[in-house]
PDB file of C-alpha atoms in Angstrom:
ATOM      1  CA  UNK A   4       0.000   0.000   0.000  1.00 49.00           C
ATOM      2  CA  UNK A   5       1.631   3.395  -0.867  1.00 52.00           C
ATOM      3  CA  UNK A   6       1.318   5.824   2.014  1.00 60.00           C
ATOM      4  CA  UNK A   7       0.346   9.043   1.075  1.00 62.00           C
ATOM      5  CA  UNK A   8      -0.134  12.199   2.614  1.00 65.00           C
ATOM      6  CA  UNK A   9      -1.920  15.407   2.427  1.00 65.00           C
ATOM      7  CA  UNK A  10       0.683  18.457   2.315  1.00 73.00           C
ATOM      8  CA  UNK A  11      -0.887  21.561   4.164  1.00 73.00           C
ATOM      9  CA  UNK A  12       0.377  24.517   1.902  1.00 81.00           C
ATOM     10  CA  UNK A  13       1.400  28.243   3.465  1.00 85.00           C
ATOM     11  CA  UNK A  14      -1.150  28.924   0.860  1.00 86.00           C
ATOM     12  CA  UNK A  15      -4.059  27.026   1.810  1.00 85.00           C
ATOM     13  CA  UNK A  16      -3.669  28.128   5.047  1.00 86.00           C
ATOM     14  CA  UNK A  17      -3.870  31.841   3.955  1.00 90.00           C
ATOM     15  CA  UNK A  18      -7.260  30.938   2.150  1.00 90.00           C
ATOM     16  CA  UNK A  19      -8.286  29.584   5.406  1.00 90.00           C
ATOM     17  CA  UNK A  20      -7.891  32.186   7.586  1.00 92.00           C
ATOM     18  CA  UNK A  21      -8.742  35.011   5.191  1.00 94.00           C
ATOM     19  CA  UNK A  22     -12.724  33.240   5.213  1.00 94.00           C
ATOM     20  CA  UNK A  23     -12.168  32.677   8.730  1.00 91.00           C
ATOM     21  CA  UNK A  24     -11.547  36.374   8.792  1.00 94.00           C
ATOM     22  CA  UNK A  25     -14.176  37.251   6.819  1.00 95.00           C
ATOM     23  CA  UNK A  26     -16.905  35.229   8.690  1.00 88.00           C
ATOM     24  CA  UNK A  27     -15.763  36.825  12.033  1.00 89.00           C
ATOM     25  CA  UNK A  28     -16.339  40.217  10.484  1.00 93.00           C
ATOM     26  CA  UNK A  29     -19.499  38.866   9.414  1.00 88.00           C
ATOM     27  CA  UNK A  30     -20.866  37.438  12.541  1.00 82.00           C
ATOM     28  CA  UNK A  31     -19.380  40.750  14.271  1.00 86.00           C
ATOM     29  CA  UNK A  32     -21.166  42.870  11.350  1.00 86.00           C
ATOM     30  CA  UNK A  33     -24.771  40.757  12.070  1.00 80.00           C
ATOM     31  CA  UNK A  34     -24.701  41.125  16.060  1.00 78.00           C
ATOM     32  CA  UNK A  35     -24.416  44.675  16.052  1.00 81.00           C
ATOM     33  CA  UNK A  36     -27.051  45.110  13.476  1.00 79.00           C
ATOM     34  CA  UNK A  37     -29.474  43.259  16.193  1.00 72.00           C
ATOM     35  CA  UNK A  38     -28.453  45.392  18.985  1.00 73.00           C
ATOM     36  CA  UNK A  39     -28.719  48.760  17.364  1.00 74.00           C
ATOM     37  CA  UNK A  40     -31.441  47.352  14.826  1.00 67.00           C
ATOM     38  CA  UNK A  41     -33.291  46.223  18.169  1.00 58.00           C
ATOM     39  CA  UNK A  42     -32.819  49.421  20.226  1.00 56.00           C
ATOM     40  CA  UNK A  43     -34.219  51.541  16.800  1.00 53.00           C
ATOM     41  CA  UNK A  44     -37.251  49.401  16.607  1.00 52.00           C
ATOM     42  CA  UNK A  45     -38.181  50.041  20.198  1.00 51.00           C
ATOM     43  CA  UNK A  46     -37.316  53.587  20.049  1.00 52.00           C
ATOM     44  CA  UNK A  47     -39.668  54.348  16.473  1.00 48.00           C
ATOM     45  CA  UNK A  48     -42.367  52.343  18.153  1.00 46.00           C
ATOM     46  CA  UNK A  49     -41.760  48.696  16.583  1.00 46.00           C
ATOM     47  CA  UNK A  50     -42.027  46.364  19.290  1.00 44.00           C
ATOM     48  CA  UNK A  51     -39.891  43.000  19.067  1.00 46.00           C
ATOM     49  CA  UNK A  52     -41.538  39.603  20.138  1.00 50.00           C
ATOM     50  CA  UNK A  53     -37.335  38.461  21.313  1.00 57.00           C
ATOM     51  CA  UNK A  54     -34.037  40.093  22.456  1.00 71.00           C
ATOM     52  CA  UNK A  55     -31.374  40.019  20.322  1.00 72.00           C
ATOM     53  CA  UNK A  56     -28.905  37.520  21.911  1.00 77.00           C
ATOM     54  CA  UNK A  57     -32.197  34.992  21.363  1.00 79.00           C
ATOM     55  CA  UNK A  58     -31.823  35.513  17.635  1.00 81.00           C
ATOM     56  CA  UNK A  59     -27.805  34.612  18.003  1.00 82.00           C
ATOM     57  CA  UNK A  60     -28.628  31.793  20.663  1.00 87.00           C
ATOM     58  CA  UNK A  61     -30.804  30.253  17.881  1.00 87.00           C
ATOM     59  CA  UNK A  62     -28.466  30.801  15.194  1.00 86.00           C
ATOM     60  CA  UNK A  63     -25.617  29.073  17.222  1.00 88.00           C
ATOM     61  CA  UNK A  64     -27.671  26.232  17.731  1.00 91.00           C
ATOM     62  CA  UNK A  65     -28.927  25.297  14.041  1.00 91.00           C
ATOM     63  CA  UNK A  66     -25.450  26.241  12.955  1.00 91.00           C
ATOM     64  CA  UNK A  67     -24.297  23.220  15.263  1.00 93.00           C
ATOM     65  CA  UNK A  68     -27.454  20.691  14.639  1.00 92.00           C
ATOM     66  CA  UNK A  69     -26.138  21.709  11.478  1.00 93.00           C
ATOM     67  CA  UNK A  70     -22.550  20.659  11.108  1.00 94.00           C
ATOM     68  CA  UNK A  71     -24.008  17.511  13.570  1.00 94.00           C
ATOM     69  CA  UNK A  72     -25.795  16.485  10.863  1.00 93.00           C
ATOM     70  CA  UNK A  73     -23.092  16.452   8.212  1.00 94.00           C
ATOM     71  CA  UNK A  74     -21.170  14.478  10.566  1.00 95.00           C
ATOM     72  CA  UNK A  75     -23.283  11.893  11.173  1.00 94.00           C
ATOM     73  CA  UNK A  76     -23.962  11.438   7.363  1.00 94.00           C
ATOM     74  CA  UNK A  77     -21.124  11.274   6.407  1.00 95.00           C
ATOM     75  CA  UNK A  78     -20.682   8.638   8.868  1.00 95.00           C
ATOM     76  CA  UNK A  79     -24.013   6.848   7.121  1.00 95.00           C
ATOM     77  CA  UNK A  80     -22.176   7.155   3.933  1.00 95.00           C
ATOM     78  CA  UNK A  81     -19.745   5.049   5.027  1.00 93.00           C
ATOM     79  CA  UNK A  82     -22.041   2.956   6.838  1.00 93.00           C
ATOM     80  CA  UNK A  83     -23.983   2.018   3.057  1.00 93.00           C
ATOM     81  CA  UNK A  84     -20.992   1.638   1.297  1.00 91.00           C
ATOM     82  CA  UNK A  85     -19.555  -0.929   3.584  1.00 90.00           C
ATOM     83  CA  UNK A  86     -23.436  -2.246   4.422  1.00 90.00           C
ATOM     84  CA  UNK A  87     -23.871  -2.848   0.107  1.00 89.00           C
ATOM     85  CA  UNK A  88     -20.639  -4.126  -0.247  1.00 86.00           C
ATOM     86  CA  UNK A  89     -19.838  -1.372  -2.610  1.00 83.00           C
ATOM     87  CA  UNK A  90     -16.303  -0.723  -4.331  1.00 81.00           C
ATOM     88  CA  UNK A  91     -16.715   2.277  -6.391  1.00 86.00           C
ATOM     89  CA  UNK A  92     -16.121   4.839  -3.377  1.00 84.00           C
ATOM     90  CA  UNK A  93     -13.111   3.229  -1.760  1.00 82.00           C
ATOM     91  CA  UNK A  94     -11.127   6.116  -3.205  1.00 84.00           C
ATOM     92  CA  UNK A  95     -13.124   8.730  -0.979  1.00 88.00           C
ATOM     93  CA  UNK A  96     -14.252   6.801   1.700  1.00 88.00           C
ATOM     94  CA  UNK A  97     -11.858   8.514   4.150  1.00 88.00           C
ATOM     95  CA  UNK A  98     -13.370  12.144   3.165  1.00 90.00           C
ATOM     96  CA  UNK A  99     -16.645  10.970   4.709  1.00 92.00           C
ATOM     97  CA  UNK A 100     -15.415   9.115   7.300  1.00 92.00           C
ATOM     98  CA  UNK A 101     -13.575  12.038   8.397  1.00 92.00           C
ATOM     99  CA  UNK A 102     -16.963  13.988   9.119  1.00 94.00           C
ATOM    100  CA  UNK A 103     -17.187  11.981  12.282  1.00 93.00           C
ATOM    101  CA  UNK A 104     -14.697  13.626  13.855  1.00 94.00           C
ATOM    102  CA  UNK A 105     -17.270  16.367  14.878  1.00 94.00           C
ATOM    103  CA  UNK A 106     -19.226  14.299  16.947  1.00 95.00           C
ATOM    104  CA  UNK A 107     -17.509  14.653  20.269  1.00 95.00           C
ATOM    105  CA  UNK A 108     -17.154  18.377  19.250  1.00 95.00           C
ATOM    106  CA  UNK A 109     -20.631  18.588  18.136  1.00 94.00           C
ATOM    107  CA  UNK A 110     -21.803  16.686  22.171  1.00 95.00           C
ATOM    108  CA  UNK A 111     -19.612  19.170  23.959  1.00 95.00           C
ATOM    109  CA  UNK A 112     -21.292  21.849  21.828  1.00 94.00           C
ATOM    110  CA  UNK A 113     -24.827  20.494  22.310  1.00 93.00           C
ATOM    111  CA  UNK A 114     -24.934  20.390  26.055  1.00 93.00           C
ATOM    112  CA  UNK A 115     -23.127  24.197  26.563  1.00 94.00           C
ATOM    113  CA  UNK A 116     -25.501  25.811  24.418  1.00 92.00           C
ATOM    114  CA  UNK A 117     -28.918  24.070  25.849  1.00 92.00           C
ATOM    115  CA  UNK A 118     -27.213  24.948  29.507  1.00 91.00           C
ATOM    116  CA  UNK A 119     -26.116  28.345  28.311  1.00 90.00           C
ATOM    117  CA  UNK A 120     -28.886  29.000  26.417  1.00 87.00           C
ATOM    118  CA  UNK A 121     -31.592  26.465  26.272  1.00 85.00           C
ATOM    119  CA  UNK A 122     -34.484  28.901  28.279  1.00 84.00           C
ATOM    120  CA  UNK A 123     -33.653  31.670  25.326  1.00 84.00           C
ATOM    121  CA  UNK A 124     -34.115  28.799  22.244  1.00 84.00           C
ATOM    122  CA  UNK A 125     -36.981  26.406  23.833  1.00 87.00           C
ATOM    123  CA  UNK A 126     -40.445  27.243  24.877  1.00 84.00           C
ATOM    124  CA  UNK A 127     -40.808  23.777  26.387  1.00 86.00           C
ATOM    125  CA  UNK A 128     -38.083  24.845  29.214  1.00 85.00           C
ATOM    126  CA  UNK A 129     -40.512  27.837  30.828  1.00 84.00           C
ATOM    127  CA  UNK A 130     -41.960  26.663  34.085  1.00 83.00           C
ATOM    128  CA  UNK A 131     -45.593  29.183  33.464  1.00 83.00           C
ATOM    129  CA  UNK A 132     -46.006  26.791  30.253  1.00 84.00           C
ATOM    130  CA  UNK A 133     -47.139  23.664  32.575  1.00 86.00           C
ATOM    131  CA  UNK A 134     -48.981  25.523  35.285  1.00 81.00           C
ATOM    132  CA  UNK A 135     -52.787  24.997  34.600  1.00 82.00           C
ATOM    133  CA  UNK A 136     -55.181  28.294  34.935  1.00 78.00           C
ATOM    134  CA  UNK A 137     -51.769  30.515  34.088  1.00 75.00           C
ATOM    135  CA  UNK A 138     -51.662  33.236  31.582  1.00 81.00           C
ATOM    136  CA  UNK A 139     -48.997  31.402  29.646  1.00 79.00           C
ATOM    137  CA  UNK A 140     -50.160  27.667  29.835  1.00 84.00           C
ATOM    138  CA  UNK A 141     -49.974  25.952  26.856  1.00 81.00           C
ATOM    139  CA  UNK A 142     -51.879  22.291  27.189  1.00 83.00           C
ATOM    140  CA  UNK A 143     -50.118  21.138  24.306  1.00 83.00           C
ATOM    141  CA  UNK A 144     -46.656  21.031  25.639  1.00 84.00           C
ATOM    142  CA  UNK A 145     -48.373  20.363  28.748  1.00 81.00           C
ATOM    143  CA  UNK A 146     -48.426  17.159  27.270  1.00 79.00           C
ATOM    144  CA  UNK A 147     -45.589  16.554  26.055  1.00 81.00           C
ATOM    145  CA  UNK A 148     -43.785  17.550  29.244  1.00 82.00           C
ATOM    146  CA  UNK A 149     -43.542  13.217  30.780  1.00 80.00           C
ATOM    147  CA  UNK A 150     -41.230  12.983  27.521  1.00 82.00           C
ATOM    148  CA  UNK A 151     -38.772  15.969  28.073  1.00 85.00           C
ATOM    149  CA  UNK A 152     -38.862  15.451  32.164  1.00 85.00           C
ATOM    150  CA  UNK A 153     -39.321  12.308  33.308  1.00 84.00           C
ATOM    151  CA  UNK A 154     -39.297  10.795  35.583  1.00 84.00           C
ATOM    152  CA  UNK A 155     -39.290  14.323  37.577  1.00 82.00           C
ATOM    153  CA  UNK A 156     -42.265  16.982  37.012  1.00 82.00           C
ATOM    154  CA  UNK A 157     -43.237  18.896  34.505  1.00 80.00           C
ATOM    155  CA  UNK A 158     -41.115  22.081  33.767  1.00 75.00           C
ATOM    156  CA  UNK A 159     -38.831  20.846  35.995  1.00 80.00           C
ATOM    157  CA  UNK A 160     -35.438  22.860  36.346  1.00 80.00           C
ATOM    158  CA  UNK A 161     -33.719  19.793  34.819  1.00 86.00           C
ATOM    159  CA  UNK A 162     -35.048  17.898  31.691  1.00 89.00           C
ATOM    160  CA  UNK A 163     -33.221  15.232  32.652  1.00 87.00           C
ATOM    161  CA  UNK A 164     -34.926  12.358  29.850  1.00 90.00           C
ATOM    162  CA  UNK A 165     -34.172  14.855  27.390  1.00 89.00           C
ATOM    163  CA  UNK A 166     -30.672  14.911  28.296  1.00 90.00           C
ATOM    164  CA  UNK A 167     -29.686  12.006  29.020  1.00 91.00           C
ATOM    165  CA  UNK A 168     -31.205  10.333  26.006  1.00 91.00           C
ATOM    166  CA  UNK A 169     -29.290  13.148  24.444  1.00 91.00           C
ATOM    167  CA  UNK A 170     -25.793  11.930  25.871  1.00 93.00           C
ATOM    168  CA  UNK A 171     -27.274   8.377  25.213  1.00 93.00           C
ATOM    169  CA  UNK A 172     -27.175   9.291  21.646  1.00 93.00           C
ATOM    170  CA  UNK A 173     -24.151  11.344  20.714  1.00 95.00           C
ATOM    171  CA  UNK A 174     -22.458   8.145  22.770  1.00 95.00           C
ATOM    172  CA  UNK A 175     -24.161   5.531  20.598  1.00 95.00           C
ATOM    173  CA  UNK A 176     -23.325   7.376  17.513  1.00 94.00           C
ATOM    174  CA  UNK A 177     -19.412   8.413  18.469  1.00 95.00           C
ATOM    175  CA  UNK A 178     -18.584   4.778  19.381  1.00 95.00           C
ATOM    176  CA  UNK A 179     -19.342   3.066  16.107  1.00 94.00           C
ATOM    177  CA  UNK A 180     -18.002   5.613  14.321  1.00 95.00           C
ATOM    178  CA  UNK A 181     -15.196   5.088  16.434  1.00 94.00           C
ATOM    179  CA  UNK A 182     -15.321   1.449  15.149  1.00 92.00           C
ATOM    180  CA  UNK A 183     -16.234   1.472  11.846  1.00 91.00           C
ATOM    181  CA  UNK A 184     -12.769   4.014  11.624  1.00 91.00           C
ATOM    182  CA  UNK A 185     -10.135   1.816  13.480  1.00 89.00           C
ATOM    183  CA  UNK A 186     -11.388  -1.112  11.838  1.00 87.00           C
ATOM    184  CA  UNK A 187     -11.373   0.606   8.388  1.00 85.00           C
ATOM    185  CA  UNK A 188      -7.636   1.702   9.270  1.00 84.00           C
ATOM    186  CA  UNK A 189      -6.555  -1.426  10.446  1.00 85.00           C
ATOM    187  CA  UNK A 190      -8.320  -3.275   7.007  1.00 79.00           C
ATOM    188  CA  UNK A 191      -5.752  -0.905   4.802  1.00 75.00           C
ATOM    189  CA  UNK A 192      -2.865  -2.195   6.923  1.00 77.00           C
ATOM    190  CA  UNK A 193      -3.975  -5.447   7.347  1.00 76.00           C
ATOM    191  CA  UNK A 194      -5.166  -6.420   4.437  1.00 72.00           C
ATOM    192  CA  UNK A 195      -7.958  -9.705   4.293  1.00 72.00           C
ATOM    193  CA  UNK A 196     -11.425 -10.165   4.879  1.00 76.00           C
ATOM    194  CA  UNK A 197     -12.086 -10.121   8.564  1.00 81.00           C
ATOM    195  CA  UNK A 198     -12.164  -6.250   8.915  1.00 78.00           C
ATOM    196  CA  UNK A 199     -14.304  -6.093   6.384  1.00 81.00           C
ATOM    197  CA  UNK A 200     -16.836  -8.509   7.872  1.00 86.00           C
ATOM    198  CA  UNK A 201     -17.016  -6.700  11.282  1.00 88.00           C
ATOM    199  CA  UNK A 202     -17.373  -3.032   9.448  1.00 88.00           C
ATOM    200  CA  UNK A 203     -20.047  -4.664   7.574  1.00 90.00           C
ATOM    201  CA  UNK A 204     -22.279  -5.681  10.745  1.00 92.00           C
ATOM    202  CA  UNK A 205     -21.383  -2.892  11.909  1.00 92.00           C
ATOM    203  CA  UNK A 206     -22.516  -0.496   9.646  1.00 92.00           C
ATOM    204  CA  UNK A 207     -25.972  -2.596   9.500  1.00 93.00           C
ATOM    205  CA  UNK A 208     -26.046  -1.560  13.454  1.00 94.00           C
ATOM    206  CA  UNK A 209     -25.612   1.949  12.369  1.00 93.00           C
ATOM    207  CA  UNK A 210     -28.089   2.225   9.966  1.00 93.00           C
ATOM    208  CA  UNK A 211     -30.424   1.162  11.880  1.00 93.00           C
ATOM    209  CA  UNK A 212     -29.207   3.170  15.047  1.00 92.00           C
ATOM    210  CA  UNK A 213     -29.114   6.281  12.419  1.00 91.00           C
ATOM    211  CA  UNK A 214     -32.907   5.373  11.321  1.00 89.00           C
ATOM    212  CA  UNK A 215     -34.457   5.236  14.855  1.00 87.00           C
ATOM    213  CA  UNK A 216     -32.228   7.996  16.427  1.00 87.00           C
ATOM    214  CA  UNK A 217     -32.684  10.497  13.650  1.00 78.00           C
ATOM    215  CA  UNK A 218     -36.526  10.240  13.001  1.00 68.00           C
ATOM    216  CA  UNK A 219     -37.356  10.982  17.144  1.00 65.00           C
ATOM    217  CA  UNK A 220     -34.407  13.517  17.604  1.00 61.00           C
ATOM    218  CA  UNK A 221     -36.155  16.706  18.853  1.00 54.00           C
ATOM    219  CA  UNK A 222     -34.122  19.353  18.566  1.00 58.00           C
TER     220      UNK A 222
END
């Protein structure tokens, strides 16, 4: 097998940080538009149903669902090629496979921003929603509220099934990754058929994990 590696050029780098530097102005350029933007529309009489830092709050977090989800497909790409026995993509099955590096990045992510800022994004975490009678009860989520708090009461201070089949997840996904990769590396070395067979059942596992995790995933 010929080892080959990927040479990180002065000017690739530059490329990178020059849109690095140009998203930061961005991001910079799009906060202070809501703060002063906010402030004017109070001041001319244009009332605003949210504060500014909930418009960034929410931004933050689709941003990272967002990059989540490449990450785990890219994973599932894998996961098919190796599940169908398919040859074509061997040449860029490491690009994909790569994606799932984010994951543990993506959990760390996940958790600081609901703690952070999880009362700004989510409705479902204001205590007034589940109190019957109140001004801002809403019957609804009232229902919903055994599924996000469990086993403790409704609008709880801690969603704790919420989170922990959160952590349950990102630690179901990051450990077959972790699998299907060391296997994957070790079949390139190694050479044979018996990595192969294990990344195969593997990858069924995944799918299926992928399927059920993905389609109840409320976030």
């Amino acid at each position: 097998m010929v080892e080959e590696h990927f040479e990180f050029k002065s000017s690739v780098k530059k490329k990178i940080y020059i849109v690095l530097g140009i998203g930061v102005i961005v991001l910079i350029a799009g906060i202070l538009f809501q703060v002063f933007g906010h402030h004017e529309g109070h001041e001319g009489g244009e009332g605003h149903g949210f504060h500014w830092m909930d418009r960034i709050f929410a931004n933050l977090w689709l941003n990272n669902i967002y990059f989540l989800g490449i990450s785990l497909v890219g994973v599932l790409f894998v996961a098919l090629q190796y599940a169908a026995q398919a040859g074509w993509s061997a040449t860029i099955i490491r690009i994909p496979l790569a994606f799932g590096n984010w994951l543990p990045i993506a959990a760390i992510l996940t958790l600081a921003l609901f703690f952070i800022a999880g009362h700004h994004i989510f409705h479902w975490t204001h205590h007034d929603v589940y109190v019957q009678g109140g001004h801002h009860y809403d019957k609804l989520i009232d229902g919903k509220g055994q599924y996000f708090f469990w086993p403790l009461e409704n609008g709880s201070a801690i969603p704790l099934f919420f989170l922990i089949r959160m952590i349950i997840y990102f630690v179901v996904w990051f450990m077959l990754f972790r699998y299907l990769k060391n296997y994957s590396l070790e079949e390139d070395k190694l050479g044979g058929y018996d990595h192969f067979y294990r990344m195969r059942k593997i990858s069924v596992i995944f799918i299926v994990v992928f399927a059920v995790t993905s389609s109840n995933a409320a976030w």
